[in-house]
mmCIF file with all atom_site columns, C-alpha atoms and ligand atoms in Angstrom:
data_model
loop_
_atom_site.group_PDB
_atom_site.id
_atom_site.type_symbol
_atom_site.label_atom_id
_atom_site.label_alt_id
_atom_site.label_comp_id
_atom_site.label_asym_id
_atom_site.label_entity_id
_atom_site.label_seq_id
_atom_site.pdbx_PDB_ins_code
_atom_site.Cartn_x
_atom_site.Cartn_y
_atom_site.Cartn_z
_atom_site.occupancy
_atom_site.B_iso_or_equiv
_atom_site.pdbx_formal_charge
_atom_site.auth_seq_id
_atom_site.auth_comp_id
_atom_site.auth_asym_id
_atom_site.auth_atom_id
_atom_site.pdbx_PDB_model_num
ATOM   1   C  CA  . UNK A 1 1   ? -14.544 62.949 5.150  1.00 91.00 ? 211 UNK A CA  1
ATOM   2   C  CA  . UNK A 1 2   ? -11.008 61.840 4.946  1.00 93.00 ? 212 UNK A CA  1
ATOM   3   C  CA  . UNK A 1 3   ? -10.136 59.114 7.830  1.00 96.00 ? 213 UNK A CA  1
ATOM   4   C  CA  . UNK A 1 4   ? -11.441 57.852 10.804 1.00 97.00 ? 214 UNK A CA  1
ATOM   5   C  CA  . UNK A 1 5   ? -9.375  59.682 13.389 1.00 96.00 ? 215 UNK A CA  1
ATOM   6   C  CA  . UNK A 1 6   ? -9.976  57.523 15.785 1.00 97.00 ? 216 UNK A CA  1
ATOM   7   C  CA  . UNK A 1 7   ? -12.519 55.115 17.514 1.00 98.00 ? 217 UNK A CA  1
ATOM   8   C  CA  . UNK A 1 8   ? -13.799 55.830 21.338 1.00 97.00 ? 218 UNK A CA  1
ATOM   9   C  CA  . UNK A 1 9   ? -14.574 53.121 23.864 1.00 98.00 ? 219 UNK A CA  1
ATOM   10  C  CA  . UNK A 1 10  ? -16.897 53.738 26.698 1.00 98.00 ? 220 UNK A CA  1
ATOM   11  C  CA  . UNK A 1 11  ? -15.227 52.616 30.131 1.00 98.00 ? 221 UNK A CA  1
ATOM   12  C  CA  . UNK A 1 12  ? -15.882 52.525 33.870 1.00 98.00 ? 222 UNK A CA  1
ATOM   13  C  CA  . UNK A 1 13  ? -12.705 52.723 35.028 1.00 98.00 ? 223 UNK A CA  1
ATOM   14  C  CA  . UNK A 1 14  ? -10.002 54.774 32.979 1.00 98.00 ? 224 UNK A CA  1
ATOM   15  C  CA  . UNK A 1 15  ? -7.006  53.922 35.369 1.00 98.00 ? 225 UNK A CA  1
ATOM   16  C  CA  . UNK A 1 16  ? -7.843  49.991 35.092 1.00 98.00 ? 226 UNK A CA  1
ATOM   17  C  CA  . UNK A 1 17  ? -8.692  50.588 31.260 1.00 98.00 ? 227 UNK A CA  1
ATOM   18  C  CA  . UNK A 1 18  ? -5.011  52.306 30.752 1.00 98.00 ? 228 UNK A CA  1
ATOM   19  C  CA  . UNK A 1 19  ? -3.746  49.246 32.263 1.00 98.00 ? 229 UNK A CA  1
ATOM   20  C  CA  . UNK A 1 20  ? -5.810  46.919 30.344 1.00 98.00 ? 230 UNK A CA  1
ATOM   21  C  CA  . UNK A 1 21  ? -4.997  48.665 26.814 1.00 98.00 ? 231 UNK A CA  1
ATOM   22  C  CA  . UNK A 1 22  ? -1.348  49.353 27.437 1.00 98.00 ? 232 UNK A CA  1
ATOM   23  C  CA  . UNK A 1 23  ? -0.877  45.244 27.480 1.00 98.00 ? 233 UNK A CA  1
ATOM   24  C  CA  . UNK A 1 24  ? -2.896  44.955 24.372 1.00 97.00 ? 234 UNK A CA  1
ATOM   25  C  CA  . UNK A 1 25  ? -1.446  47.377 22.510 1.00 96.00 ? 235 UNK A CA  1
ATOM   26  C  CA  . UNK A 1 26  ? 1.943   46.815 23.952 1.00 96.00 ? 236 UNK A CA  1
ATOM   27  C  CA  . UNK A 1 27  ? 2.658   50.839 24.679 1.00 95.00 ? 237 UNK A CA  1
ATOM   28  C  CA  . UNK A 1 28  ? 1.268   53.331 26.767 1.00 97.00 ? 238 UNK A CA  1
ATOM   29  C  CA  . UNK A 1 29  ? -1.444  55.894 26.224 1.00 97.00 ? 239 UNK A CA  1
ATOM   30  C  CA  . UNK A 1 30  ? 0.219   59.107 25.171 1.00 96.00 ? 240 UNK A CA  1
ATOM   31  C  CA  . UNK A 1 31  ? -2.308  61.579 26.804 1.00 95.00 ? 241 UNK A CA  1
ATOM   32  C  CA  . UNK A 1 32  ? -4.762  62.165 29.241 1.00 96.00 ? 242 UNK A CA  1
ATOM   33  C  CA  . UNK A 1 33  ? -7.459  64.884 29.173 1.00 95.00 ? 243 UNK A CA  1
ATOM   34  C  CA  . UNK A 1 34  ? -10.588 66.417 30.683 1.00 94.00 ? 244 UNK A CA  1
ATOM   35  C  CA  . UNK A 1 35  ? -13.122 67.617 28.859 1.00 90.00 ? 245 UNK A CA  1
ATOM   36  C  CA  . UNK A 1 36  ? -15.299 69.643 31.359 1.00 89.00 ? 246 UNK A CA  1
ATOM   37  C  CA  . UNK A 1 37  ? -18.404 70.183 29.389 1.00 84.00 ? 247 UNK A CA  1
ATOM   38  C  CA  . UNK A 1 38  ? -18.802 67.072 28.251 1.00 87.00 ? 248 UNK A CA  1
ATOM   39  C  CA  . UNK A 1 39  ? -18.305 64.960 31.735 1.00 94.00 ? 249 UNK A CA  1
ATOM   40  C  CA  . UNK A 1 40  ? -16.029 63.574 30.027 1.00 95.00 ? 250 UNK A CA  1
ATOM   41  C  CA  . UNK A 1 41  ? -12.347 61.645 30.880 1.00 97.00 ? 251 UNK A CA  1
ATOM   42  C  CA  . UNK A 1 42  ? -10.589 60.815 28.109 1.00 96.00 ? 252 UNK A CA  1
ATOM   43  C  CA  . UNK A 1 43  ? -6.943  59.099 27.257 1.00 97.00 ? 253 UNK A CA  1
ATOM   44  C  CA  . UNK A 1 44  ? -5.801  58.343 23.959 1.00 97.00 ? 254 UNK A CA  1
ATOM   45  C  CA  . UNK A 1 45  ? -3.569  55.445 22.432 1.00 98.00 ? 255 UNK A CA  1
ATOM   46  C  CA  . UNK A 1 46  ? -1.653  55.515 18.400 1.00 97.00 ? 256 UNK A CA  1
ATOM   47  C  CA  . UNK A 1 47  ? -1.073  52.242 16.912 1.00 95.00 ? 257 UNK A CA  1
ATOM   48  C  CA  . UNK A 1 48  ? 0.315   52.735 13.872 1.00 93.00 ? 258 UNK A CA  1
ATOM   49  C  CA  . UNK A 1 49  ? -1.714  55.622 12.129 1.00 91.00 ? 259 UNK A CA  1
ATOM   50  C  CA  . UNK A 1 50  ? -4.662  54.672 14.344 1.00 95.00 ? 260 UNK A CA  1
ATOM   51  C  CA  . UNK A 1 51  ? -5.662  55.929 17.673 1.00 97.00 ? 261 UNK A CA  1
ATOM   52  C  CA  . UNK A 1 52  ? -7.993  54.960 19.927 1.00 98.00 ? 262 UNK A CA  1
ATOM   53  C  CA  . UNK A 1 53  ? -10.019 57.259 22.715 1.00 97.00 ? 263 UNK A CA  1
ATOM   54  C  CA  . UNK A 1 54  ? -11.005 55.910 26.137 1.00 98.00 ? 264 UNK A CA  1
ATOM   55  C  CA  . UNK A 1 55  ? -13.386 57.496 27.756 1.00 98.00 ? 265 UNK A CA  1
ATOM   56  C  CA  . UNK A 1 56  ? -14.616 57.963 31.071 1.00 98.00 ? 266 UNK A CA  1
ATOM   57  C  CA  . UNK A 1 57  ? -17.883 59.887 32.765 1.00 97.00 ? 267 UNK A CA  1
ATOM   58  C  CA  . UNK A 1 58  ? -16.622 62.484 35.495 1.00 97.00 ? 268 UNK A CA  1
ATOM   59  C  CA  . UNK A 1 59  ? -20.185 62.378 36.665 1.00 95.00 ? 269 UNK A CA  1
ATOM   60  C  CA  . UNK A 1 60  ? -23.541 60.397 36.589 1.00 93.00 ? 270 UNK A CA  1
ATOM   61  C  CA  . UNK A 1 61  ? -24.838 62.818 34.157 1.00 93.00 ? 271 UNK A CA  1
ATOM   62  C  CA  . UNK A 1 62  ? -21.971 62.315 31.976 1.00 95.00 ? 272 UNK A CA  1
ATOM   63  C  CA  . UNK A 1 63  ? -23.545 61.154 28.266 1.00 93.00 ? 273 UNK A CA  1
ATOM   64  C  CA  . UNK A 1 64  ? -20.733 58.540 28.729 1.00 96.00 ? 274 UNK A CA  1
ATOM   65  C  CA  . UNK A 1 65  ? -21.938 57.149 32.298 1.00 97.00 ? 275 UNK A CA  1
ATOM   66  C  CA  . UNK A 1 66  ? -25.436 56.875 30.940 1.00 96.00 ? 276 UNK A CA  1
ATOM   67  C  CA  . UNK A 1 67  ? -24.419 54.882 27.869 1.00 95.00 ? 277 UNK A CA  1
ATOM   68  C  CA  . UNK A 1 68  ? -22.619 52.548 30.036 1.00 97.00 ? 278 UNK A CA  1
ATOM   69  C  CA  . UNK A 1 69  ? -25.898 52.243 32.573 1.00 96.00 ? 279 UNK A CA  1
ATOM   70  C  CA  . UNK A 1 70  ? -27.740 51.436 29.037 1.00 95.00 ? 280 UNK A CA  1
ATOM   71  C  CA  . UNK A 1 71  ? -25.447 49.456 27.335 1.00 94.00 ? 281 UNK A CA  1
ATOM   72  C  CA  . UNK A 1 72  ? -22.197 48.607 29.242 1.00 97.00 ? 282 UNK A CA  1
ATOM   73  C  CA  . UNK A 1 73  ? -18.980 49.433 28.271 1.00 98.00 ? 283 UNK A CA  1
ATOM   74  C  CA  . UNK A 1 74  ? -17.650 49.143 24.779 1.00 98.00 ? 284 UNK A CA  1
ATOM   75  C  CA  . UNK A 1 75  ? -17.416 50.858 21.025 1.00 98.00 ? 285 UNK A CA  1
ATOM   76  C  CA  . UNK A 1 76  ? -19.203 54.194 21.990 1.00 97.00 ? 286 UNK A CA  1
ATOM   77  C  CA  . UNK A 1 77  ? -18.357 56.352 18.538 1.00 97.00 ? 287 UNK A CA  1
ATOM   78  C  CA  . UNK A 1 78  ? -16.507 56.330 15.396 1.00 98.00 ? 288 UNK A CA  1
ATOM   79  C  CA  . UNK A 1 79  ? -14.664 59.964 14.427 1.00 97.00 ? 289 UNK A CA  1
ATOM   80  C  CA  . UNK A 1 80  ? -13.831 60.893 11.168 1.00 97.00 ? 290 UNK A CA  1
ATOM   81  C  CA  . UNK A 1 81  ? -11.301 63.599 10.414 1.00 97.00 ? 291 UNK A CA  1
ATOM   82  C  CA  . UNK A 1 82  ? -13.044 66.550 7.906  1.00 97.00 ? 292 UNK A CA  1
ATOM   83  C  CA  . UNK A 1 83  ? -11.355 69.779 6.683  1.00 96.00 ? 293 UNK A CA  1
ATOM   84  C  CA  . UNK A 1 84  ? -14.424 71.822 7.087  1.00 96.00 ? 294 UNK A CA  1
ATOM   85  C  CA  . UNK A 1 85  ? -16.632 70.944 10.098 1.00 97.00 ? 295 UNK A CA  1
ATOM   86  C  CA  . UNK A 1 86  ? -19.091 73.452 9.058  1.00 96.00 ? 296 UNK A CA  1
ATOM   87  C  CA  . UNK A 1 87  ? -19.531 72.431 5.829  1.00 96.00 ? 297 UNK A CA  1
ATOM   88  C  CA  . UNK A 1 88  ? -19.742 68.736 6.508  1.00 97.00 ? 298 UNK A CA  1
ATOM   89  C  CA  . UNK A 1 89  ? -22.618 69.645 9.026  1.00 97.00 ? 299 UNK A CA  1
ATOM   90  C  CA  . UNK A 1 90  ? -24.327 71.922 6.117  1.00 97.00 ? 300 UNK A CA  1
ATOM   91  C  CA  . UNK A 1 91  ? -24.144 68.877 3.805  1.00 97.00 ? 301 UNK A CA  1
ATOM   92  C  CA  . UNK A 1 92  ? -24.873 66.030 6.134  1.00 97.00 ? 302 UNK A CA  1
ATOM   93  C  CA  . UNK A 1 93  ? -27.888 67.870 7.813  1.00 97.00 ? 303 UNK A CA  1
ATOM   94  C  CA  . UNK A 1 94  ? -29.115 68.363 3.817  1.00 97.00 ? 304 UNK A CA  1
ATOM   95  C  CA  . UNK A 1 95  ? -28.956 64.935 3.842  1.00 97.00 ? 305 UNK A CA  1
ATOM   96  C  CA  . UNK A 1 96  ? -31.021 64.216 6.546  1.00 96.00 ? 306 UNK A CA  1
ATOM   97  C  CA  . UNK A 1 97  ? -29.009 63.353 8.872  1.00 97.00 ? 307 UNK A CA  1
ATOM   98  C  CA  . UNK A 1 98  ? -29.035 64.846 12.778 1.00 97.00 ? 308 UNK A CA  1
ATOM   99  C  CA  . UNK A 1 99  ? -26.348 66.499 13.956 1.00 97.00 ? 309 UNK A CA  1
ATOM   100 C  CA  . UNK A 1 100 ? -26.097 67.152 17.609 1.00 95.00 ? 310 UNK A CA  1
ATOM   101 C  CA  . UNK A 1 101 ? -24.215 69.993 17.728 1.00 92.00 ? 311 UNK A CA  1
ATOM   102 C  CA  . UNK A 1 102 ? -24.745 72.513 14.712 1.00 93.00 ? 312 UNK A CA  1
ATOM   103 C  CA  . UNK A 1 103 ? -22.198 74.546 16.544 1.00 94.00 ? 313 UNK A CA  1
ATOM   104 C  CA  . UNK A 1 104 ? -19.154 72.689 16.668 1.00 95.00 ? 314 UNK A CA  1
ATOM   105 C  CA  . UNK A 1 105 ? -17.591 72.546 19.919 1.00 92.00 ? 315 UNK A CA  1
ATOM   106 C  CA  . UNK A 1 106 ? -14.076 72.463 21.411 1.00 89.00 ? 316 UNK A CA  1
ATOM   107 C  CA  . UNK A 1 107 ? -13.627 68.403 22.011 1.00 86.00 ? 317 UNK A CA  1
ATOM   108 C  CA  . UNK A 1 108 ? -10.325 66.662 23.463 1.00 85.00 ? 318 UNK A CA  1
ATOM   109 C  CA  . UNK A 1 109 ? -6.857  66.660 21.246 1.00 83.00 ? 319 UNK A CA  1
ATOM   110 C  CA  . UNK A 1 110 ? -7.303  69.956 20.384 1.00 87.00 ? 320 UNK A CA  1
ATOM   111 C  CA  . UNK A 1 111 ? -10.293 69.508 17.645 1.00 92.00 ? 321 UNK A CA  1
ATOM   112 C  CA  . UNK A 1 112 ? -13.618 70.942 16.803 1.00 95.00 ? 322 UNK A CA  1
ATOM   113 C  CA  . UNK A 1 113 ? -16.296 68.803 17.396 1.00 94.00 ? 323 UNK A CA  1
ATOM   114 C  CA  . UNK A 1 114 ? -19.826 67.631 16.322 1.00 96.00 ? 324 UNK A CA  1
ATOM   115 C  CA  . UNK A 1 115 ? -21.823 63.933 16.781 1.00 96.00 ? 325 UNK A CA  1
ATOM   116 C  CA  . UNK A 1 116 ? -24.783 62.962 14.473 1.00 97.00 ? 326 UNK A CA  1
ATOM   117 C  CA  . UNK A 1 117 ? -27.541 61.240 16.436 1.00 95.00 ? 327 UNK A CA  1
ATOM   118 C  CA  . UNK A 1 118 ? -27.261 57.110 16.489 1.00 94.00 ? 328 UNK A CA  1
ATOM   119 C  CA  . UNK A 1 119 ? -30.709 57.401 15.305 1.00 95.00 ? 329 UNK A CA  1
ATOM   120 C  CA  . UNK A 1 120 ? -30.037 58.960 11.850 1.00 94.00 ? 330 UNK A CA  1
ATOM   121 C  CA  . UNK A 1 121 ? -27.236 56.960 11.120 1.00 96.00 ? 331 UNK A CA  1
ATOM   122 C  CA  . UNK A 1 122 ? -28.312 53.089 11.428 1.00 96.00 ? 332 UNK A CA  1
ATOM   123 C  CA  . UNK A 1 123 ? -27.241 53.100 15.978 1.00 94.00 ? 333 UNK A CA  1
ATOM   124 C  CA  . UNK A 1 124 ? -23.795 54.089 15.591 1.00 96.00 ? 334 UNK A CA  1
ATOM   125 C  CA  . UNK A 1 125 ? -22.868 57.932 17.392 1.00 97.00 ? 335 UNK A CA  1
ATOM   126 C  CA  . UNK A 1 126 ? -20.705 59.398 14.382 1.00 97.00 ? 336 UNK A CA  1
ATOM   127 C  CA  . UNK A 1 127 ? -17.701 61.849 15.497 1.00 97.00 ? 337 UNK A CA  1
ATOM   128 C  CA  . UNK A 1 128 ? -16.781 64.632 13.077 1.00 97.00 ? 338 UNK A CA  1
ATOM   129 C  CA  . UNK A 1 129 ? -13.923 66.463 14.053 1.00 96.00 ? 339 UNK A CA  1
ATOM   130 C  CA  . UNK A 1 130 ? -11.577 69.112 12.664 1.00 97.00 ? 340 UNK A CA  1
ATOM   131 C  CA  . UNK A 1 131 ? -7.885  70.389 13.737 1.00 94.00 ? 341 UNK A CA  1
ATOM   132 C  CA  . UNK A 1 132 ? -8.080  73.659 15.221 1.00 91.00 ? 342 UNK A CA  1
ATOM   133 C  CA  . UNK A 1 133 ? -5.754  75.640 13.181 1.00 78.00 ? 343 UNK A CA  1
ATOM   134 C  CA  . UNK A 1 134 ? -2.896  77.012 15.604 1.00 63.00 ? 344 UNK A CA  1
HETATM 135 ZN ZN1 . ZN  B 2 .   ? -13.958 60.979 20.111 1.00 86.84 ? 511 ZN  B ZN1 1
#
């Protein structure tokens, strides 16, 4: 794994959350994007070398509007930048650990993605993602 990539936060409201981190972080979020098959709403901030991912459910059944019926809003996943998804889940799943997807899928920011279950790795959702070469 190289870096985290970036750190997503589970919210209710993505409009009133844009607001909310555009005074913390003093600038504005720099995209916005859908991501149908996960239910997913997503907007993402850069400080510095760091970004951060909002995210809101599009739908009850969104795996972000049931974490936030379980556990409110906050820290829902860290992502760490690999070269070689597959590889990474080939060595992590020999490790024991569960990954969610064994076929990475397309994710937002243009990236392949994966998630290891909380479960296997001590309750915190693990993001691997990878640059999809243009
Ligand atoms: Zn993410």
């Amino acid at each position: 794994m190289n870096k985290i990539e970036h750190i997503g936060i589970a919210v209710k409201d993505l409009k009133n959350s844009n607001d909310l981190f555009k005074k913390l972080f003093g600038e504005s979020h720099y995209k916005i994007e859908e991501v149908v098959s996960e239910g997913v709403n997503t907007s993402f901030f850069k400080i510095g070398e760091n970004k951060i991912e909002l995210l809101e459910g599009t739908n009850p059944d969104s795996p972000i509007s049931k974490f936030i019926e379980k556990r409110g809003e906050g820290i829902h996943h860290i992502a760490f930048d690999v070269d070689d998804i597959e590889s990474e889940i080939k060595r992590l799943e020999n490790e024991g650990f569960t990954v969610l997807n064994k076929t990475p899928k397309q994710g937002a920011d243009n990236k392949l993605v994966t998630f290891l279950h909380p479960k296997s790795t001590n309750g915190v959702l693990i993001e691997l993602c990878q640059d999809i070469k243009k």
